[in-house]
Each structure stands twice: as C-alpha cells, then as structure tokens.
Amino acid sequence: MKKVSVIGSGNVGATVALFLAERELADIVLVDIVEGVPQGKGLDMVEAGPICRFDSKVEGTNDYSRIRGSDIIVITAGLPRKKGESRLILQQKNSEIVGQVSRDIAKYAPDSIVIVVTNPVDIMTYHAWKVTGFPNKRVIGQAGVLDSARFAAFIAMELDVSVEDISAMVLGGHGDEMVPLPRYTTVSGIPITELLPAETIKNIAQRTRDGGAEIVGLLKTGSAFYAPGSAVAQMVEAILKDKKRIIPCSVYLNGEYSLMDVYIGVPAKLGSSGVEGIIELKLTQPELTALHDSAKVYKEGIAKL
Ligand SMILES: NC(=O)c1ccc[n+]([C@@H]2O[C@H](COP(=O)([O-])OP(=O)(O)OC[C@H]3O[C@@H](n4cnc5c(N)ncnc54)[C@H](O)[C@@H]3O)[C@@H](O)[C@H]2O)c1
C-alpha cells in the first residue's frame, strides 16, 4: 500500500482520509495538534472498514514523525473562514500553521509530494513550496478541481443532465477573482455556449465564484468539506496511479500565461512525479486579463508573507 498523510483532522482532513480509505488508495496517517481527535476519527474509520469492505489502515496521531515515508502529504491544517469573511483574511494565522507543518514535512518526509488545501490556498501553496524547499513540481494546491466541480454541478442542475457528461474548466486563484471558462466547458463534447444562453452562463459562473461563500452562509460555522475532500482524493489518485490526468490545480508559474513566480490555477498534468506539465490554453484577451487580475491578488499576498 502507498502511504498518504493528512495534516489536520478537521472537516476537510477527515473527509479526505475517508474517501482515500474507501477507495483503498493508500494507508493513511491522520495528524492533528488536538489530542484524541485524529486517534478517534482514525479508529472510527477503521471500524467502518468491515462494513464498507476496505482494508486501508488509518492511524491517528499527534506525532509528526509518523508521516515518515509518505508518498503524499495533504495539508488541511488551519482555520476555515466564517460567514462574510474572504479567504484572504486567514493568511496571517494560517501561514504560521502551514509554515510549521511544512518544516515538519521537510524533516520527516523529504521525498513526498505535497497537496495544499489550507486557505488562502494559492498563497499557502507558495508558502509551503518556499518552506519545504521542495521542487515546485512536488508542491501543488487544490482549488481548480473543486471550483470546476461546482461549475459542473450547477450546469447539470440547469440542463437537467448527468454530471458524468460534463467537463468543466475554472482557472485562476481560489477566490472571488476565479475565472470559469465556458468555452472550455462541455457536455459530451458540446461547449455550453451552444446549450445555454449567455445570461444563464454568466449567472452560473458567478454562483461558482461564490460557491464557497454559499456553503459558509448555510453552515454558519465552518466551510465546505465533502466536495473539497473528493477534489483532493481525485488529485491523490491521479498521482498515486500515475494517471497523467489533466486537472486544473494551483501550480507554480514561471513564465506560462506571462506570469512569473506565483502559484495559480491552470490545467496541469498530474502523474507519479507530481506536476508533469502545464497546459497553456490560447486565452482571449478578456480571459487572460481576468487571469492576470486574479494573479495580482495573490502576488500581493505573497509580498505580505
Ligand atoms: N482549497 C480549498 O478548496 C479548500 C476547501 C475547503 C476548505 N479549505 C481550507 O482548509 C482548511 C481546513 O478546513 P476545515 O474545514 O477542515 O477546518 P477545521 O477547523 O474543521 O479543521 C482544521 C484542523 O486543523 C487542525 N490544526 C491546526 N493547527 C494544526 C497544526 N499545526 N498541525 C496539525 N493540525 C492542526 C485543527 O486542530 C483542526 O482540527 C481551512 O483553511 C479552509 O479554509 C480549502
């Protein structure tokens, strides 16, 4: 079995662990600073094994040295936003947590691939890359899979079609400035621009941008975790199985899309060595401007770090 460690055993971390265990993708180590929580959640998952028919081992611990030998480490440790807050407000507190976690990853699992979930994710991924000192292809942020899934879910609701036939694409940072791309979003290969009026697409794109806030508003405390957890599981699967999937995720840009030294969401090829390529779409001028506007926000965040 491969080994995946999930740092932070809160809503997102525990959901990631359960999805991975159910699919028998890896043995899992759940880490948290709160005593008893990762141990309790881990044991609870192990006890689900006989019912759900999985043999993945799940260990909960407060000891970072248990992450030794991990193939992948998922960072979910940190605060989620509250109603009315932007993800950017979390930067100060979460950068301290992600900094400490990244130092421990570099110490105990220097050969691992790191997937960052903690918000503001594009900035925290850059931070984890800097602190671990890992090659950028081994530090990746999760955002695009989730944002594209939200876009796809809303399109399926509007057209009353199966989500299985929808392939959606959302670029940019994981925030208010994300860039849903209707031209590259299809239903069984048919661009949605041929299936839905422009006004409807505009509304769905806006609901996608506000997708996280919509859930926070309903939950009152805490933010989304089922869709984020499944988004991470999809990335983990692509890497562990060396699938070479083209998945939108937050990756380091070094000139692609005319952007330098920033982590932002673009389509990337995920395989056993992490990011194995970046797809440069031929964007229209308004799409490229939107991507650059999104990157500007994260450049400012990085400068503050
Ligand atoms: N990128 C995305 O698409 C996306 C989606 C959803 C949530 N998030 C982010 O993921 C993060 C976690 O969200 P959540 O809903 O699971 O929050 P949560 O509060 O349920 O869980 C966070 C956990 O992190 C733990 N923690 C804090 N410091 C730690 C440390 N140093 N080491 C280990 N564990 C530590 C806490 O004890 C807690 O159990 C938040 O920052 C949230 O904004 C990102």
CSV table of C-alpha atoms and ligand atoms in Angstrom, one decimal:
chain,number,residue,atom,x,y,z
A,1,MET,CA,0.0,0.0,0.0
A,2,LYS,CA,1.1,3.6,-0.7
A,3,LYS,CA,1.1,5.9,2.3
A,4,VAL,CA,-0.7,9.3,2.5
A,5,SER,CA,-0.6,11.6,5.5
A,6,VAL,CA,-3.3,14.1,6.1
A,7,ILE,CA,-2.3,17.0,8.3
A,8,GLY,CA,-5.3,18.5,10.1
A,9,SER,CA,-8.1,16.1,11.1
A,10,GLY,CA,-10.9,18.6,11.0
A,11,ASN,CA,-13.8,18.6,8.5
A,12,VAL,CA,-11.7,18.5,5.3
A,13,GLY,CA,-8.9,16.3,6.6
A,14,ALA,CA,-11.2,13.6,7.9
A,15,THR,CA,-13.2,13.6,4.7
A,16,VAL,CA,-10.1,13.3,2.6
A,17,ALA,CA,-9.0,10.4,4.8
A,18,LEU,CA,-12.3,8.6,4.5
A,19,PHE,CA,-12.5,9.0,0.7
A,20,LEU,CA,-9.0,7.6,0.3
A,21,ALA,CA,-9.6,4.7,2.7
A,22,GLU,CA,-12.8,3.7,1.0
A,23,ARG,CA,-11.1,3.5,-2.4
A,24,GLU,CA,-8.1,1.6,-0.9
A,25,LEU,CA,-5.8,4.1,-2.5
A,26,ALA,CA,-3.4,4.1,0.5
A,27,ASP,CA,-2.8,3.6,4.1
A,28,ILE,CA,-3.4,6.8,5.9
A,29,VAL,CA,-1.9,8.8,8.8
A,30,LEU,CA,-4.1,11.5,10.2
A,31,VAL,CA,-2.3,14.2,12.2
A,32,ASP,CA,-3.7,17.0,14.4
A,33,ILE,CA,-2.5,19.1,17.3
A,34,VAL,CA,-5.6,18.3,19.3
A,35,GLU,CA,-5.1,15.2,21.4
A,36,GLY,CA,-7.6,12.4,20.7
A,37,VAL,CA,-9.2,13.8,17.6
A,38,PRO,CA,-7.1,12.2,14.9
A,39,GLN,CA,-7.0,9.0,17.0
A,40,GLY,CA,-10.7,8.9,17.5
A,41,LYS,CA,-11.6,9.7,13.9
A,42,GLY,CA,-9.0,7.2,12.6
A,43,LEU,CA,-10.4,4.4,14.8
A,44,ASP,CA,-13.9,5.3,13.7
A,45,MET,CA,-12.8,4.9,10.0
A,46,VAL,CA,-11.1,1.6,10.7
A,47,GLU,CA,-14.4,0.4,12.2
A,48,ALA,CA,-16.2,1.4,9.0
A,49,GLY,CA,-13.9,-0.9,7.1
A,50,PRO,CA,-15.7,-4.2,7.7
A,51,ILE,CA,-19.0,-2.6,6.5
A,52,CYS,CA,-17.6,-0.7,3.6
A,53,ARG,CA,-15.2,-3.5,2.7
A,54,PHE,CA,-11.9,-1.7,2.8
A,55,ASP,CA,-8.5,-2.8,4.3
A,56,SER,CA,-6.7,0.5,4.3
A,57,LYS,CA,-5.1,1.2,7.6
A,58,VAL,CA,-5.9,4.6,9.2
A,59,GLU,CA,-3.8,5.8,12.1
A,60,GLY,CA,-4.5,8.9,14.1
A,61,THR,CA,-1.6,10.7,15.8
A,62,ASN,CA,-0.3,13.9,17.3
A,63,ASP,CA,3.3,12.8,16.4
A,64,TYR,CA,4.6,14.3,13.2
A,65,SER,CA,7.4,11.7,12.9
A,66,ARG,CA,4.6,9.2,11.9
A,67,ILE,CA,4.4,10.8,8.5
A,68,ARG,CA,7.8,9.3,7.6
A,69,GLY,CA,7.8,7.5,4.3
A,70,SER,CA,4.7,9.2,3.0
A,71,ASP,CA,4.2,9.3,-0.8
A,72,ILE,CA,1.8,12.2,-0.5
A,73,ILE,CA,1.1,14.7,2.3
A,74,VAL,CA,-2.1,16.7,2.3
A,75,ILE,CA,-2.1,19.9,4.3
A,76,THR,CA,-5.6,20.8,5.6
A,77,ALA,CA,-4.4,22.3,9.0
A,78,GLY,CA,-5.6,25.8,9.6
A,79,LEU,CA,-8.6,27.9,10.2
A,80,PRO,CA,-11.6,28.0,7.8
A,81,ARG,CA,-13.4,31.3,7.2
A,82,LYS,CA,-16.5,32.5,8.8
A,83,LYS,CA,-19.7,34.0,7.3
A,84,GLY,CA,-18.9,37.3,5.5
A,85,GLU,CA,-15.1,36.7,5.5
A,86,SER,CA,-12.8,36.5,2.5
A,87,ARG,CA,-10.3,33.6,2.3
A,88,LEU,CA,-7.6,36.2,2.3
A,89,ILE,CA,-8.4,37.1,6.0
A,90,LEU,CA,-6.9,33.7,7.0
A,91,GLN,CA,-3.5,34.5,5.7
A,92,GLN,CA,-1.7,35.6,8.9
A,93,LYS,CA,-2.9,32.8,11.2
A,94,ASN,CA,-2.7,30.0,8.6
A,95,SER,CA,0.7,31.0,7.3
A,96,GLU,CA,2.1,30.3,10.8
A,97,ILE,CA,0.4,26.9,10.8
A,98,VAL,CA,1.4,26.0,7.2
A,99,GLY,CA,5.0,27.2,7.9
A,100,GLN,CA,5.3,24.8,10.9
A,101,VAL,CA,3.7,21.9,9.1
A,102,SER,CA,6.0,22.5,6.1
A,103,ARG,CA,9.1,22.4,8.3
A,104,ASP,CA,8.0,19.0,9.7
A,105,ILE,CA,7.3,17.7,6.2
A,106,ALA,CA,10.8,18.6,5.0
A,107,LYS,CA,12.2,16.9,8.1
A,108,TYR,CA,10.2,13.7,8.1
A,109,ALA,CA,9.1,13.2,4.5
A,110,PRO,CA,11.6,14.9,2.2
A,111,ASP,CA,10.6,12.9,-0.8
A,112,SER,CA,6.9,13.3,-0.6
A,113,ILE,CA,4.5,15.2,-2.9
A,114,VAL,CA,2.6,17.9,-1.0
A,115,ILE,CA,-1.0,18.9,-1.8
A,116,VAL,CA,-2.0,22.1,0.0
A,117,VAL,CA,-5.7,22.8,0.8
A,118,THR,CA,-5.4,25.4,3.6
A,119,ASN,CA,-6.7,28.8,2.6
A,120,PRO,CA,-5.9,31.2,1.0
A,121,VAL,CA,-4.7,28.2,-0.9
A,122,ASP,CA,-2.7,29.8,-3.7
A,123,ILE,CA,-0.6,31.8,-1.2
A,124,MET,CA,-0.3,28.9,1.3
A,125,THR,CA,0.9,26.6,-1.6
A,126,TYR,CA,3.6,29.2,-2.4
A,127,HIS,CA,4.5,29.4,1.3
A,128,ALA,CA,4.7,25.5,1.6
A,129,TRP,CA,6.9,25.4,-1.5
A,130,LYS,CA,9.3,28.0,-0.1
A,131,VAL,CA,9.5,26.5,3.4
A,132,THR,CA,9.8,22.8,2.4
A,133,GLY,CA,12.4,23.8,-0.3
A,134,PHE,CA,10.9,21.0,-2.5
A,135,PRO,CA,11.0,21.3,-6.3
A,136,ASN,CA,7.8,23.2,-7.4
A,137,LYS,CA,6.5,20.1,-9.3
A,138,ARG,CA,6.1,18.4,-5.9
A,139,VAL,CA,4.1,21.2,-4.2
A,140,ILE,CA,0.5,21.6,-5.6
A,141,GLY,CA,-2.6,23.5,-4.4
A,142,GLN,CA,-6.1,22.1,-4.6
A,143,ALA,CA,-8.7,24.6,-5.9
A,144,GLY,CA,-9.4,24.0,-9.6
A,145,VAL,CA,-10.9,20.6,-9.2
A,146,LEU,CA,-13.4,21.9,-6.6
A,147,ASP,CA,-14.2,25.1,-8.5
A,148,SER,CA,-14.7,23.1,-11.7
A,149,ALA,CA,-16.9,20.6,-9.9
A,150,ARG,CA,-19.1,23.4,-8.6
A,151,PHE,CA,-19.4,24.8,-12.1
A,152,ALA,CA,-20.3,21.4,-13.4
A,153,ALA,CA,-22.8,20.7,-10.7
A,154,PHE,CA,-24.7,24.0,-11.4
A,155,ILE,CA,-24.6,23.3,-15.2
A,156,ALA,CA,-26.1,19.8,-14.6
A,157,MET,CA,-28.8,21.3,-12.4
A,158,GLU,CA,-29.6,23.9,-15.1
A,159,LEU,CA,-29.7,21.5,-18.1
A,160,ASP,CA,-31.0,18.5,-16.2
A,161,VAL,CA,-28.3,16.2,-17.5
A,162,SER,CA,-25.9,13.8,-15.9
A,163,VAL,CA,-22.8,15.3,-14.2
A,164,GLU,CA,-20.8,12.4,-15.8
A,165,ASP,CA,-21.1,14.1,-19.2
A,166,ILE,CA,-19.8,17.4,-18.0
A,167,SER,CA,-16.2,18.5,-18.3
A,168,ALA,CA,-15.8,22.0,-16.7
A,169,MET,CA,-12.8,24.3,-16.5
A,170,VAL,CA,-12.1,27.0,-14.0
A,171,LEU,CA,-8.8,28.9,-13.9
A,172,GLY,CA,-7.2,31.5,-11.7
A,173,GLY,CA,-6.9,31.8,-7.9
A,174,HIS,CA,-9.4,30.2,-5.5
A,175,GLY,CA,-11.2,33.4,-4.6
A,176,ASP,CA,-13.7,36.0,-5.9
A,177,GLU,CA,-11.5,36.5,-9.0
A,178,MET,CA,-11.5,32.9,-10.2
A,179,VAL,CA,-12.1,32.5,-14.0
A,180,PRO,CA,-14.7,30.0,-15.1
A,181,LEU,CA,-14.1,29.2,-18.8
A,182,PRO,CA,-17.4,28.5,-20.7
A,183,ARG,CA,-15.6,28.0,-24.0
A,184,TYR,CA,-13.7,25.0,-22.5
A,185,THR,CA,-16.7,23.6,-20.6
A,186,THR,CA,-18.6,20.9,-22.4
A,187,VAL,CA,-21.4,18.5,-22.1
A,188,SER,CA,-20.5,15.3,-24.0
A,189,GLY,CA,-18.1,17.5,-26.1
A,190,ILE,CA,-20.6,20.2,-26.8
A,191,PRO,CA,-19.5,23.6,-25.5
A,192,ILE,CA,-22.1,25.0,-23.0
A,193,THR,CA,-22.1,28.2,-25.1
A,194,GLU,CA,-24.2,26.2,-27.6
A,195,LEU,CA,-26.5,24.9,-24.9
A,196,LEU,CA,-27.2,27.8,-22.6
A,197,PRO,CA,-28.0,31.5,-23.1
A,198,ALA,CA,-25.1,33.8,-22.3
A,199,GLU,CA,-27.0,35.4,-19.4
A,200,THR,CA,-27.6,32.0,-17.7
A,201,ILE,CA,-23.9,31.1,-18.1
A,202,LYS,CA,-22.9,34.4,-16.6
A,203,ASN,CA,-25.2,33.7,-13.6
A,204,ILE,CA,-23.8,30.1,-13.2
A,205,ALA,CA,-20.2,31.4,-13.4
A,206,GLN,CA,-21.0,33.9,-10.6
A,207,ARG,CA,-22.6,31.3,-8.4
A,208,THR,CA,-19.4,29.2,-8.9
A,209,ARG,CA,-17.2,32.2,-7.8
A,210,ASP,CA,-19.5,32.5,-4.7
A,211,GLY,CA,-19.7,28.7,-4.3
A,212,GLY,CA,-17.6,28.5,-1.1
A,213,ALA,CA,-19.4,31.5,0.5
A,214,GLU,CA,-22.8,30.0,-0.3
A,215,ILE,CA,-21.9,26.9,1.8
A,216,VAL,CA,-20.3,29.0,4.6
A,217,GLY,CA,-23.5,31.1,4.7
A,218,LEU,CA,-25.7,28.0,5.1
A,219,LEU,CA,-23.4,26.2,7.6
A,220,LYS,CA,-22.9,29.4,9.7
A,221,THR,CA,-19.8,27.9,11.3
A,222,GLY,CA,-17.1,26.2,9.2
A,223,SER,CA,-16.8,25.8,5.4
A,224,ALA,CA,-17.4,23.1,2.8
A,225,PHE,CA,-15.7,19.7,3.1
A,226,TYR,CA,-17.4,17.0,1.1
A,227,ALA,CA,-16.6,18.4,-2.3
A,228,PRO,CA,-13.2,19.7,-1.2
A,229,GLY,CA,-12.4,16.3,0.2
A,230,SER,CA,-13.4,14.5,-3.0
A,231,ALA,CA,-11.3,17.0,-5.0
A,232,VAL,CA,-8.2,16.2,-3.0
A,233,ALA,CA,-8.9,12.4,-3.4
A,234,GLN,CA,-9.1,12.8,-7.2
A,235,MET,CA,-5.6,14.6,-7.2
A,236,VAL,CA,-4.2,11.9,-4.9
A,237,GLU,CA,-5.5,9.1,-7.2
A,238,ALA,CA,-4.1,10.8,-10.3
A,239,ILE,CA,-0.6,10.9,-8.7
A,240,LEU,CA,-0.6,7.5,-7.0
A,241,LYS,CA,-1.8,5.7,-10.1
A,242,ASP,CA,0.4,7.8,-12.4
A,243,LYS,CA,-2.7,8.6,-14.5
A,244,LYS,CA,-1.3,11.7,-16.2
A,245,ARG,CA,-4.7,13.4,-15.8
A,246,ILE,CA,-5.1,17.0,-16.9
A,247,ILE,CA,-6.6,18.7,-13.9
A,248,PRO,CA,-6.9,22.4,-13.0
A,249,CYS,CA,-4.8,23.0,-9.9
A,250,SER,CA,-2.7,25.7,-8.3
A,251,VAL,CA,0.8,25.3,-9.7
A,252,TYR,CA,4.0,27.4,-9.9
A,253,LEU,CA,4.1,29.5,-13.0
A,254,ASN,CA,7.5,30.5,-14.4
A,255,GLY,CA,6.5,32.5,-17.5
A,256,GLU,CA,3.5,30.4,-18.5
A,257,TYR,CA,0.5,32.6,-19.3
A,258,SER,CA,3.0,35.5,-19.0
A,259,LEU,CA,3.0,35.1,-15.2
A,260,MET,CA,6.1,34.7,-13.1
A,261,ASP,CA,6.8,33.5,-9.5
A,262,VAL,CA,3.2,32.8,-8.5
A,263,TYR,CA,1.0,29.8,-7.7
A,264,ILE,CA,-2.3,30.0,-9.5
A,265,GLY,CA,-4.9,27.6,-11.0
A,266,VAL,CA,-4.3,26.4,-14.6
A,267,PRO,CA,-4.6,23.0,-16.2
A,268,ALA,CA,-1.7,20.7,-15.2
A,269,LYS,CA,-0.8,17.1,-15.9
A,270,LEU,CA,-0.6,15.1,-12.7
A,271,GLY,CA,1.4,11.9,-12.5
A,272,SER,CA,3.7,10.0,-10.2
A,273,SER,CA,6.3,12.8,-10.0
A,274,GLY,CA,3.7,15.5,-9.3
A,275,VAL,CA,3.2,18.2,-11.9
A,276,GLU,CA,4.5,16.8,-15.1
A,277,GLY,CA,3.4,19.6,-17.4
A,278,ILE,CA,1.3,22.7,-17.7
A,279,ILE,CA,-1.2,23.2,-20.5
A,280,GLU,CA,-1.2,26.8,-21.9
A,281,LEU,CA,-4.6,27.5,-23.3
A,282,LYS,CA,-5.0,30.1,-26.0
A,283,LEU,CA,-7.0,32.5,-23.9
A,284,THR,CA,-8.9,35.5,-25.4
A,285,GLN,CA,-7.7,38.9,-24.2
A,286,PRO,CA,-10.5,39.3,-21.6
A,287,GLU,CA,-9.8,35.8,-20.2
A,288,LEU,CA,-6.1,36.5,-20.0
A,289,THR,CA,-6.8,39.8,-18.3
A,290,ALA,CA,-9.1,38.1,-15.8
A,291,LEU,CA,-6.3,35.5,-15.0
A,292,HIS,CA,-3.7,38.3,-14.6
A,293,ASP,CA,-6.1,40.2,-12.3
A,294,SER,CA,-6.6,37.1,-10.2
A,295,ALA,CA,-2.8,36.6,-10.0
A,296,LYS,CA,-2.3,40.2,-8.9
A,297,VAL,CA,-4.3,39.5,-5.7
A,298,TYR,CA,-2.0,36.5,-4.9
A,299,LYS,CA,1.2,38.3,-5.7
A,300,GLU,CA,0.2,41.0,-3.2
A,301,GLY,CA,-0.5,38.2,-0.6
A,302,ILE,CA,2.9,36.6,-1.3
A,303,ALA,CA,4.6,40.0,-0.9
A,304,LYS,CA,3.0,40.3,2.6
A,305,LEU,CA,4.3,36.9,3.5
B,1,LIG,N1,-8.6,24.8,-1.1
B,1,LIG,C1,-9.9,24.6,-1.0
B,1,LIG,O1,-10.6,24.4,-2.0
B,1,LIG,C2,-10.5,24.5,0.4
B,1,LIG,C3,-11.8,24.0,0.6
B,1,LIG,C4,-12.3,23.9,1.9
B,1,LIG,C5,-11.5,24.3,3.0
B,1,LIG,N2,-10.3,24.8,2.7
B,1,LIG,C6,-9.4,25.2,3.9
B,1,LIG,O2,-9.0,24.1,4.5
B,1,LIG,C7,-8.6,24.4,5.9
B,1,LIG,C8,-9.3,23.4,6.8
B,1,LIG,O3,-10.7,23.5,6.8
B,1,LIG,P1,-11.6,22.6,7.7
B,1,LIG,O4,-13.0,22.8,7.4
B,1,LIG,O5,-11.1,21.2,7.7
B,1,LIG,O6,-11.3,23.2,9.2
B,1,LIG,P2,-11.4,22.5,10.6
B,1,LIG,O7,-11.4,23.7,11.6
B,1,LIG,O8,-12.5,21.6,10.6
B,1,LIG,O9,-10.1,21.7,10.7
B,1,LIG,C9,-8.8,22.2,10.8
B,1,LIG,C10,-7.9,21.3,11.7
B,1,LIG,O10,-6.6,21.8,11.7
B,1,LIG,C11,-6.0,21.5,12.9
B,1,LIG,N3,-4.7,22.1,13.1
B,1,LIG,C12,-4.5,23.4,13.4
B,1,LIG,N4,-3.2,23.7,13.5
B,1,LIG,C13,-2.6,22.5,13.3
B,1,LIG,C14,-1.2,22.0,13.2
B,1,LIG,N5,-0.2,22.9,13.4
B,1,LIG,N6,-0.9,20.7,12.9
B,1,LIG,C15,-2.0,19.8,12.7
B,1,LIG,N7,-3.3,20.2,12.8
B,1,LIG,C16,-3.5,21.5,13.0
B,1,LIG,C17,-7.1,21.9,13.9
B,1,LIG,O11,-6.9,21.3,15.2
B,1,LIG,C18,-8.4,21.3,13.2
B,1,LIG,O12,-8.7,20.0,13.6
B,1,LIG,C19,-9.1,25.8,6.1
B,1,LIG,O13,-8.1,26.8,5.9
B,1,LIG,C20,-10.1,26.0,4.9
B,1,LIG,O14,-10.3,27.4,4.6
B,1,LIG,C21,-9.8,24.9,1.5
